[in-house]
Coordinates of C-alpha atoms in Angstrom, one line a residue:
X26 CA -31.0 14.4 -61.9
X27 CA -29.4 14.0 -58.5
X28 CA -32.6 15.2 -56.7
X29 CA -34.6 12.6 -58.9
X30 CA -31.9 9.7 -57.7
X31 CA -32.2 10.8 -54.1
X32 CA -35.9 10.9 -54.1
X33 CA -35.9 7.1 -55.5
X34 CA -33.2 6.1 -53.4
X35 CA -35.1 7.2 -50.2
X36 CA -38.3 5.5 -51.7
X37 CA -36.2 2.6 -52.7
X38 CA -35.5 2.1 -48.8
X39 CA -38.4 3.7 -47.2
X40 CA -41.8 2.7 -49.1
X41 CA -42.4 6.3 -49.1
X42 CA -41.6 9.5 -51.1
X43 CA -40.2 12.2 -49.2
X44 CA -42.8 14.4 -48.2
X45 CA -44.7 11.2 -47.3
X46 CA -41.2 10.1 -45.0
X47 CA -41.0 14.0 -43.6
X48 CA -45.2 13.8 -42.9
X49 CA -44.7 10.7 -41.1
X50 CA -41.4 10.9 -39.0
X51 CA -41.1 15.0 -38.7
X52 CA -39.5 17.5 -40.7
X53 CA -36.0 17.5 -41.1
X54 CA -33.4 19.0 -43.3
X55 CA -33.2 16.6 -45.5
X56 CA -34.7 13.2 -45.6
X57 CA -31.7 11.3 -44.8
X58 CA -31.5 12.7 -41.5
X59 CA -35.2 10.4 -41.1
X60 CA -34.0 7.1 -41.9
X61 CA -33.3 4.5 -39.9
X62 CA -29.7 3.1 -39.0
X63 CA -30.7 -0.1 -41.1
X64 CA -32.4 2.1 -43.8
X65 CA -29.3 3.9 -43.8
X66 CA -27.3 0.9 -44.6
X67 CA -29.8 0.3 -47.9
X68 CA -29.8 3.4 -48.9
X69 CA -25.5 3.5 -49.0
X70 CA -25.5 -0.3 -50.5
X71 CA -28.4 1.3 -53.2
X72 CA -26.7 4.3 -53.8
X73 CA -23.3 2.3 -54.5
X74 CA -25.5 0.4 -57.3
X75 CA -27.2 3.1 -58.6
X76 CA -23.4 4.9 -59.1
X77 CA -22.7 1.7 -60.8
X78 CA -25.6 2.0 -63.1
X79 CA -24.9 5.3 -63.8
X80 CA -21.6 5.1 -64.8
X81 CA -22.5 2.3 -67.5
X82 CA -25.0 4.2 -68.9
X83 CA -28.4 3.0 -67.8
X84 CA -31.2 5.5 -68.2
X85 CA -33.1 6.8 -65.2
X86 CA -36.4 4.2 -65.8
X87 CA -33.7 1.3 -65.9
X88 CA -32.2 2.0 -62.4
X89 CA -35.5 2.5 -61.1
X90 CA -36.5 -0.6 -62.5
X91 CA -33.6 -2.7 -61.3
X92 CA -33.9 -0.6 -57.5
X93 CA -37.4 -1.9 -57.6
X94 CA -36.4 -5.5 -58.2
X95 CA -36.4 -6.4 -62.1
X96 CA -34.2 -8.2 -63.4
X97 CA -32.1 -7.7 -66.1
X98 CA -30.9 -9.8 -69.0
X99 CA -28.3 -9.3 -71.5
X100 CA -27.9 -10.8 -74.8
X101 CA -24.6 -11.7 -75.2
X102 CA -23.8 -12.2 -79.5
X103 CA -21.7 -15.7 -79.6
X104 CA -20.2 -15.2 -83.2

């Protein structure tokens, strides 16, 4: 799973998958080394919310979802 959450953190930041990032900026060890200082910064503030997500449970379509920009809405039972 951590390689899947990687690769959607760097798209998350980038527009791009990784071998599209590595194609465009140059090989590197890993894609992170390609980013940006201010995609850096998104990619540490996304990876902070996707640890979040994670930890309350949220499946892997949900945190892409809300990385992508949906919103989410919970019902909250007032009994």
């Amino acid at each position: 799973m951590y390689s899947n959450i990687n690769a959607l953190l760097i798209k998350s930041v980038t527009g791009l998958d990784v071998k599209k990032l590595k194609n465009k900026r140059g090989n590197a060890k890993t894609a992170l080394d390609l980013l940006t200082v201010k995609e850096q910064e998104r990619y540490e503030q996304n990876e902070r919310k996707t640890i979040a997500y994670i930890e309350a449970g949220f499946t892997y379509k949900q945190i892409k979802a809300l990385l992508n920009g949906a919103k989410m809405f919970v019902a909250i039972d007032e009994k």
